[in-house]
Short mmCIF file of C-alpha atoms in Angstrom, two decimals:
data_model
loop_
_atom_site.label_atom_id
_atom_site.label_comp_id
_atom_site.label_asym_id
_atom_site.label_seq_id
_atom_site.Cartn_x
_atom_site.Cartn_y
_atom_site.Cartn_z
CA TYR A 1 0.00 0.00 0.00
CA ARG A 2 0.96 3.65 -0.16
CA LEU A 3 -0.31 6.93 1.27
CA ARG A 4 -1.72 9.25 -1.35
CA ALA A 5 -2.30 12.13 1.07
CA GLY A 6 -1.87 13.08 4.71
CA ALA A 7 0.71 12.57 7.44
CA TRP A 8 0.90 10.65 10.70
CA GLU A 9 0.13 13.59 12.98
CA GLN A 10 -2.73 14.58 15.27
CA GLY A 11 -5.78 15.92 13.45
CA SER A 12 -4.67 14.63 10.05
CA LEU A 13 -6.69 12.97 7.30
CA LEU A 14 -4.88 10.20 5.41
CA ILE A 15 -5.87 8.62 2.11
CA GLY A 16 -4.31 5.22 1.41
CA GLU A 17 -4.17 3.10 -1.71
CA THR A 18 -3.76 -0.66 -1.81
CA THR A 19 -4.58 -3.64 -4.01
CA PRO A 20 -8.33 -3.78 -4.71
CA GLY A 21 -9.99 -6.41 -2.55
CA SER A 22 -7.51 -5.99 0.31
CA MET A 23 -8.51 -6.12 3.98
CA VAL A 24 -7.44 -3.05 5.96
CA THR A 25 -7.73 -2.51 9.70
CA PHE A 26 -6.70 0.52 11.72
CA ASP A 27 -6.27 0.12 15.50
CA GLY A 28 -8.48 -2.96 15.30
CA ARG A 29 -11.25 -1.31 13.26
CA LYS A 30 -11.97 -2.67 9.80
CA LEU A 31 -11.87 0.05 7.15
CA ALA A 32 -13.87 0.12 3.94
CA VAL A 33 -11.77 -0.26 0.79
CA SER A 34 -13.14 1.14 -2.47
CA PRO A 35 -13.17 -0.89 -5.72
CA GLU A 36 -10.10 1.13 -6.71
CA GLY A 37 -8.31 0.09 -3.50
CA LEU A 38 -8.67 3.43 -1.67
CA PHE A 39 -9.25 3.84 2.06
CA VAL A 40 -9.37 6.75 4.51
CA ILE A 41 -8.01 7.23 8.04
CA GLY A 42 -8.85 10.11 10.37
CA LEU A 43 -6.56 10.90 13.29
CA ASP A 44 -8.20 12.60 16.26
CA ARG A 45 -7.00 15.95 17.62
CA ASP A 46 -5.64 14.07 20.63
CA ALA A 47 -4.74 10.79 18.90
CA LYS A 48 -2.38 8.69 21.00
CA SER A 49 0.82 7.16 19.64
CA PRO A 50 1.56 4.65 18.24
CA VAL A 51 -1.26 3.47 15.95
CA GLN A 52 -1.46 0.13 14.17
CA LEU A 53 -2.27 -0.37 10.49
CA VAL A 54 -2.74 -3.86 9.01
CA VAL A 55 -3.10 -4.40 5.25
CA ALA A 56 -3.72 -7.83 3.73
CA ALA A 57 -3.82 -8.14 -0.06
CA PRO A 58 -5.99 -10.92 -1.52
CA GLY A 59 -4.20 -14.21 -0.91
CA GLY A 60 -1.24 -12.42 0.65
CA LYS A 61 0.27 -12.30 4.10
CA PRO A 62 -0.95 -9.37 6.27
CA ILE A 63 1.47 -6.46 6.62
CA SER A 64 1.31 -4.91 10.08
CA GLU A 65 2.86 -1.51 10.72
CA SER A 66 3.11 0.63 13.84
CA HIS A 67 3.17 4.38 13.20
CA LYS A 68 4.17 7.13 15.58
CA VAL A 69 1.65 9.99 15.63
CA ALA A 70 3.33 13.39 15.85
CA LYS A 71 1.90 15.72 18.50
CA ARG A 72 0.64 19.15 17.56
CA LYS A 73 0.58 22.25 19.73
CA TRP A 74 -2.91 23.67 20.13
CA ASP A 75 -4.05 27.19 21.00
CA VAL A 76 -5.53 26.85 24.51
CA GLN A 77 -7.05 30.02 26.01
CA PRO A 78 -7.80 30.25 29.76
CA LEU A 79 -10.68 32.67 30.46
CA THR A 80 -11.92 33.69 33.90
CA GLY A 81 -14.83 35.72 35.26
CA ILE A 82 -17.34 34.00 32.96
CA ALA A 83 -20.98 33.92 34.16
CA PRO A 84 -21.78 30.38 35.43
CA LYS A 85 -24.72 29.92 33.01
CA TYR A 86 -22.27 30.09 30.11
CA VAL A 87 -19.94 27.52 31.69
CA ASP A 88 -22.67 25.07 32.77
CA PRO A 89 -25.97 25.62 30.89
CA PRO A 90 -29.28 25.12 32.78
CA GLN A 91 -30.92 21.68 32.72
CA ASP A 92 -33.42 22.44 29.95
CA VAL A 93 -30.57 23.54 27.69
CA GLN A 94 -28.53 20.47 28.65
CA ASP A 95 -31.52 18.28 27.67
CA ARG A 96 -31.71 19.99 24.28
CA ILE A 97 -27.96 19.59 23.76
CA ALA A 98 -28.16 15.86 24.63
CA ALA A 99 -31.02 15.28 22.17
CA GLU A 100 -29.14 17.09 19.42
CA GLN A 101 -25.95 15.15 20.14
CA THR A 102 -27.86 11.87 19.72
CA MET A 103 -29.10 13.05 16.32
CA ILE A 104 -25.60 14.19 15.31
CA ALA A 105 -24.06 10.89 16.40
CA ALA A 106 -26.53 9.00 14.21
CA ALA A 107 -25.56 11.09 11.19
CA ARG A 108 -21.87 10.65 11.94
CA SER A 109 -22.23 6.87 12.13
CA ARG A 110 -22.71 6.58 8.35
CA ASP A 111 -20.07 4.53 6.54
CA THR A 112 -21.25 4.45 2.93
CA ALA A 113 -19.49 2.98 -0.10
CA ILE A 114 -19.30 6.18 -2.16
CA SER A 115 -15.73 7.33 -2.84
CA ASP A 116 -15.97 11.12 -3.12
CA PHE A 117 -13.60 11.22 -0.13
CA ALA A 118 -10.70 10.66 -2.55
CA THR A 119 -11.40 13.89 -4.47
CA PRO A 120 -9.11 16.84 -3.65
CA PHE A 121 -11.30 19.20 -1.61
CA VAL A 122 -11.99 22.87 -2.34
CA TRP A 123 -12.80 25.56 0.22
CA PRO A 124 -16.56 25.95 0.81
CA ALA A 125 -16.01 29.70 1.19
CA THR A 126 -13.03 32.05 1.18
CA GLY A 127 -12.39 34.88 3.60
CA ARG A 128 -10.56 35.80 6.78
CA ILE A 129 -9.82 32.80 9.02
CA SER A 130 -11.32 33.72 12.40
CA GLY A 131 -11.13 30.36 14.16
CA ILE A 132 -8.70 27.47 13.85
CA PHE A 133 -8.97 23.72 14.27
CA GLY A 134 -7.89 22.28 17.62
CA SER A 135 -8.12 25.46 19.68
CA GLN A 136 -9.76 25.23 23.10
CA ARG A 137 -11.06 27.52 25.82
CA VAL A 138 -10.83 26.88 29.55
CA LEU A 139 -13.72 28.72 31.24
CA ASN A 140 -13.24 29.49 34.92
CA GLY A 141 -10.75 26.63 35.07
CA LYS A 142 -13.08 24.13 33.33
CA PRO A 143 -11.81 22.83 29.96
CA LYS A 144 -14.50 22.96 27.27
CA SER A 145 -14.71 20.95 24.07
CA PRO A 146 -11.99 21.70 21.51
CA HIS A 147 -12.87 23.50 18.29
CA TYR A 148 -13.14 20.89 15.55
CA GLY A 149 -13.53 23.23 12.61
CA VAL A 150 -12.13 26.21 10.76
CA ASP A 151 -14.11 29.46 10.90
CA VAL A 152 -14.21 31.61 7.75
CA ALA A 153 -15.49 35.14 8.40
CA VAL A 154 -17.83 36.24 5.59
CA PRO A 155 -20.99 38.40 5.48
CA THR A 156 -24.31 36.78 6.40
CA GLY A 157 -25.89 35.24 3.31
CA THR A 158 -22.62 34.43 1.54
CA PRO A 159 -23.20 31.26 -0.52
CA ILE A 160 -21.08 28.24 0.35
CA VAL A 161 -20.29 25.28 -1.88
CA ALA A 162 -19.73 21.58 -1.36
CA PRO A 163 -15.98 20.95 -0.90
CA ALA A 164 -16.44 17.56 -2.58
CA GLY A 165 -19.34 15.51 -3.90
CA GLY A 166 -21.52 13.55 -1.53
CA VAL A 167 -24.94 13.00 0.03
CA ILE A 168 -26.56 15.29 2.61
CA SER A 169 -26.71 13.28 5.84
CA LEU A 170 -27.95 16.03 8.19
CA ALA A 171 -29.68 19.36 7.58
CA GLU A 172 -30.85 21.21 10.68
CA PRO A 173 -31.72 24.94 10.68
CA ASP A 174 -31.07 25.71 14.36
CA LEU A 175 -28.86 23.55 16.56
CA TYR A 176 -27.88 24.95 19.96
CA PHE A 177 -24.14 25.21 19.42
CA THR A 178 -23.91 25.51 15.64
CA GLY A 179 -27.14 27.09 14.35
CA GLY A 180 -27.87 26.09 10.75
CA THR A 181 -25.93 22.86 10.25
CA VAL A 182 -25.34 20.64 7.20
CA PHE A 183 -23.36 17.38 6.98
CA ILE A 184 -22.13 16.07 3.62
CA ASP A 185 -21.26 12.37 3.52
CA HIS A 186 -18.31 11.80 1.18
CA GLY A 187 -18.13 8.05 1.84
CA HIS A 188 -16.10 5.67 4.04
CA GLY A 189 -17.00 7.61 7.19
CA LEU A 190 -15.66 10.98 6.02
CA GLN A 191 -18.07 13.91 6.25
CA SER A 192 -17.86 17.67 5.85
CA VAL A 193 -19.67 19.70 8.50
CA MET A 194 -20.95 23.17 7.62
CA VAL A 195 -22.19 25.23 10.56
CA HIS A 196 -23.42 28.72 11.55
CA LEU A 197 -25.50 28.85 8.37
CA SER A 198 -28.19 31.53 7.97
CA ARG A 199 -30.21 29.47 5.47
CA LEU A 200 -30.30 25.85 4.28
CA ASP A 201 -30.91 25.07 0.59
CA VAL A 202 -30.49 21.27 0.80
CA LYS A 203 -32.29 18.36 2.43
CA VAL A 204 -31.24 14.96 3.80
CA GLY A 205 -30.68 12.37 1.08
CA GLU A 206 -29.93 14.90 -1.65
CA ARG A 207 -26.82 14.35 -3.78
CA VAL A 208 -24.52 17.36 -4.23
CA GLU A 209 -21.47 17.76 -6.43
CA GLN A 210 -18.24 19.61 -5.70
CA GLY A 211 -18.81 23.34 -6.05
#
């Protein structure tokens, strides 16, 4: 096999290529392999090292490799004097958040056979970068969830485009944390997440093309 894209570092997306029909497992999880022999690996923001990749070509002996995952330095901001309701939301808000997280987890669980994940992605919008992946705030000494996206500052109503082809797997106009939210399933467990949208022009199940 060979890596077509990506690097063994925290937060990275890797695209691998192997003999069609091969069996691929990553840290004990079986990965889908496309008819062309492509597979995708996502490394978490806080991925531990090392990780184990096993590739077995049809009729061949499995190749097992251990890879060291390089650590990245994240922007962590300690903030104090925050009103308690913003650190720990009231129960009714927590109930809403829990219900929305269940819905989001269901959408994220998709692992479809489409192979748009292998297409080089384009930016959904261009503008000033106002938030970076992996950053985190510590409110009154309590670490909050890291930021798992990239914020692009553009005027309200700016159209955005699909970074790659895929199928809409979630389309919600008003989630608590992210407002208007759209997921695009690119196949093999890889999805794009578009958030803070003022209007949604797509629905679940709809096919979209890059751009």
